PDB file of C-alpha atoms in Angstrom:
ATOM      1  CA  MET A  16       0.545  -4.627  19.815  1.00  0.00           C
ATOM      2  CA  THR A  17      -1.825  -1.544  20.155  1.00  0.00           C
ATOM      3  CA  VAL A  18      -3.363  -0.217  17.212  1.00  0.00           C
ATOM      4  CA  THR A  19      -1.343   3.190  17.702  1.00  0.00           C
ATOM      5  CA  ALA A  20       1.738   1.229  17.335  1.00  0.00           C
ATOM      6  CA  GLN A  21       0.586  -0.547  13.975  1.00  0.00           C
ATOM      7  CA  MET A  22      -0.606   2.733  12.407  1.00  0.00           C
ATOM      8  CA  ALA A  23       3.289   3.913  13.334  1.00  0.00           C
ATOM      9  CA  ARG A  24       4.544   0.885  11.951  1.00  0.00           C
ATOM     10  CA  PHE A  25       2.108   1.093   8.533  1.00  0.00           C
ATOM     11  CA  ALA A  26       3.584   4.100   8.153  1.00  0.00           C
ATOM     12  CA  LEU A  27       7.108   3.468   8.802  1.00  0.00           C
ATOM     13  CA  VAL A  28       6.646   0.703   6.463  1.00  0.00           C
ATOM     14  CA  GLY A  29       5.152   3.386   3.560  1.00  0.00           C
ATOM     15  CA  VAL A  30       8.156   5.358   3.518  1.00  0.00           C
ATOM     16  CA  VAL A  31      10.318   2.227   3.009  1.00  0.00           C
ATOM     17  CA  ASN A  32       7.556   0.799   0.088  1.00  0.00           C
ATOM     18  CA  THR A  33       8.064   4.129  -1.430  1.00  0.00           C
ATOM     19  CA  GLY A  34      11.630   4.397  -1.007  1.00  0.00           C
ATOM     20  CA  THR A  35      11.791   1.067  -2.746  1.00  0.00           C
ATOM     21  CA  TYR A  36       9.706   2.106  -5.718  1.00  0.00           C
ATOM     22  CA  TYR A  37      11.599   4.732  -6.326  1.00  0.00           C
ATOM     23  CA  GLY A  38      14.793   3.390  -6.620  1.00  0.00           C
ATOM     24  CA  CYS A  39      13.602   0.285  -8.458  1.00  0.00           C
ATOM     25  CA  TYR A  40      11.930   2.642 -10.708  1.00  0.00           C
ATOM     26  CA  LEU A  41      15.182   3.952 -11.183  1.00  0.00           C
ATOM     27  CA  VAL A  42      16.808   1.147 -11.916  1.00  0.00           C
ATOM     28  CA  LEU A  43      14.680  -0.443 -14.374  1.00  0.00           C
ATOM     29  CA  LEU A  44      14.204   2.614 -16.193  1.00  0.00           C
ATOM     30  CA  THR A  45      17.777   2.402 -17.682  1.00  0.00           C
ATOM     31  CA  TRP A  46      16.524  -0.346 -19.962  1.00  0.00           C
ATOM     32  CA  LEU A  47      12.806  -1.016 -19.692  1.00  0.00           C
ATOM     33  CA  PRO A  48      10.232   2.136 -21.154  1.00  0.00           C
ATOM     34  CA  TYR A  49       9.084   4.172 -18.262  1.00  0.00           C
ATOM     35  CA  ILE A  50       5.512   2.401 -17.717  1.00  0.00           C
ATOM     36  CA  ALA A  51       7.229  -1.284 -18.025  1.00  0.00           C
ATOM     37  CA  ALA A  52       9.461   0.703 -15.373  1.00  0.00           C
ATOM     38  CA  HIS A  53       6.794   1.909 -13.210  1.00  0.00           C
ATOM     39  CA  VAL A  54       4.264  -1.076 -13.450  1.00  0.00           C
ATOM     40  CA  THR A  55       7.515  -3.544 -12.398  1.00  0.00           C
ATOM     41  CA  ALA A  56       8.709  -1.131  -9.592  1.00  0.00           C
ATOM     42  CA  PHE A  57       5.444  -0.622  -8.555  1.00  0.00           C
ATOM     43  CA  ALA A  58       4.833  -4.868  -8.194  1.00  0.00           C
ATOM     44  CA  LEU A  59       7.891  -5.149  -6.665  1.00  0.00           C
ATOM     45  CA  SER A  60       7.643  -2.526  -4.260  1.00  0.00           C
ATOM     46  CA  MET A  61       3.761  -3.908  -3.356  1.00  0.00           C
ATOM     47  CA  THR A  62       4.784  -7.043  -2.801  1.00  0.00           C
ATOM     48  CA  GLY A  63       7.923  -5.970  -0.225  1.00  0.00           C
ATOM     49  CA  SER A  64       4.940  -4.054   0.940  1.00  0.00           C
ATOM     50  CA  PHE A  65       3.027  -7.144   1.644  1.00  0.00           C
ATOM     51  CA  PHE A  66       5.919  -8.967   3.726  1.00  0.00           C
ATOM     52  CA  LEU A  67       6.666  -6.128   5.615  1.00  0.00           C
ATOM     53  CA  ASN A  68       3.364  -5.326   6.817  1.00  0.00           C
ATOM     54  CA  CYS A  69       2.777  -9.388   7.731  1.00  0.00           C
ATOM     55  CA  TRP A  70       6.052  -9.687   9.654  1.00  0.00           C
ATOM     56  CA  PHE A  71       6.689  -5.854  10.876  1.00  0.00           C
ATOM     57  CA  THR A  72       3.143  -3.869  10.940  1.00  0.00           C
ATOM     58  CA  TYR A  73       1.173  -6.878  12.187  1.00  0.00           C
ATOM     59  CA  ARG A  74       2.387 -10.134  13.106  1.00  0.00           C
ATOM     60  CA  THR A  75       0.537 -12.142  11.184  1.00  0.00           C
ATOM     61  CA  ARG A  76       1.295 -15.153   8.542  1.00  0.00           C
ATOM     62  CA  PRO A  77       1.689 -14.179   4.979  1.00  0.00           C
ATOM     63  CA  THR A  78      -0.832 -16.285   3.162  1.00  0.00           C
ATOM     64  CA  TRP A  79      -1.847 -16.294  -0.301  1.00  0.00           C
ATOM     65  CA  ARG A  80      -5.500 -14.972   0.455  1.00  0.00           C
ATOM     66  CA  LYS A  81      -4.110 -12.193   2.309  1.00  0.00           C
ATOM     67  CA  PHE A  82      -1.408 -11.684  -0.667  1.00  0.00           C
ATOM     68  CA  LEU A  83      -4.321 -11.321  -2.963  1.00  0.00           C
ATOM     69  CA  LEU A  84      -6.776  -9.576  -1.204  1.00  0.00           C
ATOM     70  CA  PHE A  85      -3.338  -6.561  -0.231  1.00  0.00           C
ATOM     71  CA  PRO A  86      -3.799  -4.429  -3.716  1.00  0.00           C
ATOM     72  CA  LEU A  87      -7.357  -3.502  -2.484  1.00  0.00           C
ATOM     73  CA  THR A  88      -5.596  -1.287  -0.026  1.00  0.00           C
ATOM     74  CA  ASN A  89      -3.440   0.460  -2.899  1.00  0.00           C
ATOM     75  CA  ALA A  90      -7.295   0.450  -5.006  1.00  0.00           C
ATOM     76  CA  ALA A  91      -8.671   2.388  -1.866  1.00  0.00           C
ATOM     77  CA  ASN A  92      -5.383   5.115  -1.482  1.00  0.00           C
ATOM     78  CA  PHE A  93      -6.291   5.704  -5.063  1.00  0.00           C
ATOM     79  CA  VAL A  94      -9.760   6.263  -4.807  1.00  0.00           C
ATOM     80  CA  ILE A  95     -10.026   8.329  -1.887  1.00  0.00           C
ATOM     81  CA  THR A  96      -6.234  10.636  -3.039  1.00  0.00           C
ATOM     82  CA  THR A  97      -8.015  10.857  -6.537  1.00  0.00           C
ATOM     83  CA  GLY A  98     -11.327  12.178  -5.168  1.00  0.00           C
ATOM     84  CA  GLY A  99      -9.593  14.272  -2.301  1.00  0.00           C
ATOM     85  CA  VAL A 100      -7.225  16.098  -5.110  1.00  0.00           C
ATOM     86  CA  TYR A 101     -10.721  17.101  -6.852  1.00  0.00           C
ATOM     87  CA  LEU A 102     -12.544  18.173  -3.752  1.00  0.00           C
ATOM     88  CA  LEU A 103      -9.455  19.903  -2.655  1.00  0.00           C
ATOM     89  CA  VAL A 104      -8.621  21.774  -6.123  1.00  0.00           C
ATOM     90  CA  ASP A 105     -12.094  22.198  -7.464  1.00  0.00           C
ATOM     91  CA  LEU A 106     -14.002  22.692  -5.048  1.00  0.00           C
ATOM     92  CA  ALA A 107     -11.863  24.083  -2.268  1.00  0.00           C
ATOM     93  CA  GLY A 108      -9.307  26.005  -4.087  1.00  0.00           C
ATOM     94  CA  LEU A 109      -6.555  24.958  -2.888  1.00  0.00           C
ATOM     95  CA  SER A 110      -3.344  24.961  -5.397  1.00  0.00           C
ATOM     96  CA  SER A 111      -2.966  21.700  -7.316  1.00  0.00           C
ATOM     97  CA  ARG A 112       0.551  21.637  -5.913  1.00  0.00           C
ATOM     98  CA  TYR A 113      -0.031  20.930  -2.361  1.00  0.00           C
ATOM     99  CA  ALA A 114      -3.831  19.121  -3.233  1.00  0.00           C
ATOM    100  CA  PRO A 115      -2.178  15.716  -3.102  1.00  0.00           C
ATOM    101  CA  LEU A 116      -0.020  16.187   0.145  1.00  0.00           C
ATOM    102  CA  ALA A 117      -3.294  16.929   1.712  1.00  0.00           C
ATOM    103  CA  ALA A 118      -5.448  14.223   0.020  1.00  0.00           C
ATOM    104  CA  ALA A 119      -2.339  11.192   0.511  1.00  0.00           C
ATOM    105  CA  ALA A 120      -2.580  12.137   4.481  1.00  0.00           C
ATOM    106  CA  ALA A 121      -6.146  11.900   4.387  1.00  0.00           C
ATOM    107  CA  ALA A 122      -6.040   8.304   2.537  1.00  0.00           C
ATOM    108  CA  ILE A 123      -3.537   6.899   5.355  1.00  0.00           C
ATOM    109  CA  PRO A 124      -5.948   6.028   8.062  1.00  0.00           C
ATOM    110  CA  VAL A 125      -8.739   4.599   5.675  1.00  0.00           C
ATOM    111  CA  THR A 126      -5.822   2.274   3.789  1.00  0.00           C
ATOM    112  CA  PHE A 127      -4.525   1.434   7.294  1.00  0.00           C
ATOM    113  CA  LEU A 128      -8.016  -0.052   8.103  1.00  0.00           C
ATOM    114  CA  VAL A 129      -8.716  -1.438   4.838  1.00  0.00           C
ATOM    115  CA  SER A 130      -5.013  -3.440   5.311  1.00  0.00           C
ATOM    116  CA  ARG A 131      -5.660  -4.255   8.943  1.00  0.00           C
ATOM    117  CA  THR A 132      -9.091  -5.777   7.653  1.00  0.00           C
ATOM    118  CA  ILE A 133      -7.267  -7.780   5.496  1.00  0.00           C
ATOM    119  CA  MET A 134      -4.070  -8.765   7.616  1.00  0.00           C
ATOM    120  CA  LEU A 135      -6.004  -9.343  10.383  1.00  0.00           C
ATOM    121  CA  ARG A 136      -9.038 -11.191   9.063  1.00  0.00           C
ATOM    122  CA  PRO A 137      -9.332 -15.000  10.400  1.00  0.00           C
ATOM    123  CA  GLU A 138      -8.981 -17.418   7.374  1.00  0.00           C
ATOM    124  CA  PRO A 139     -11.473 -19.281   6.746  1.00  0.00           C
ATOM    125  CA  ALA A 140     -11.127 -23.238   8.174  1.00  0.00           C
ATOM    126  CA  ARG A 141     -10.297 -25.452   5.589  1.00  0.00           C
ATOM    127  CA  ARG A 142     -12.769 -28.186   4.525  1.00  0.00           C
ATOM    128  CA  ILE A 143     -11.357 -32.138   4.491  1.00  0.00           C
TER     129      ILE A 143
END
């Protein structure tokens, strides 16, 4: 599969992940405080995203190692979007209403590369 196809599939998984998060959040919000609903929905959607990216995006076998490294993709996204929003609003003068969208778009390629590195990295050889 080409890198372009993987990137398209990664974006599609991102859309599904966002919808999953928001749907879970709204359901959980009916009986949990909003922070608990957010954290639970985030964890559920990130888990779903991991498996979708393994099977659909990269066609690789899920492992515990990949699963434990996968949150780094969200950390990379957070750092880039947070820094991007600051740069766009405070330094470039872009409206704070639109800056997160531009920053999120800028984060997609980096998040994809981090995700791809984690998912397609060879597993270390087991010692017997």
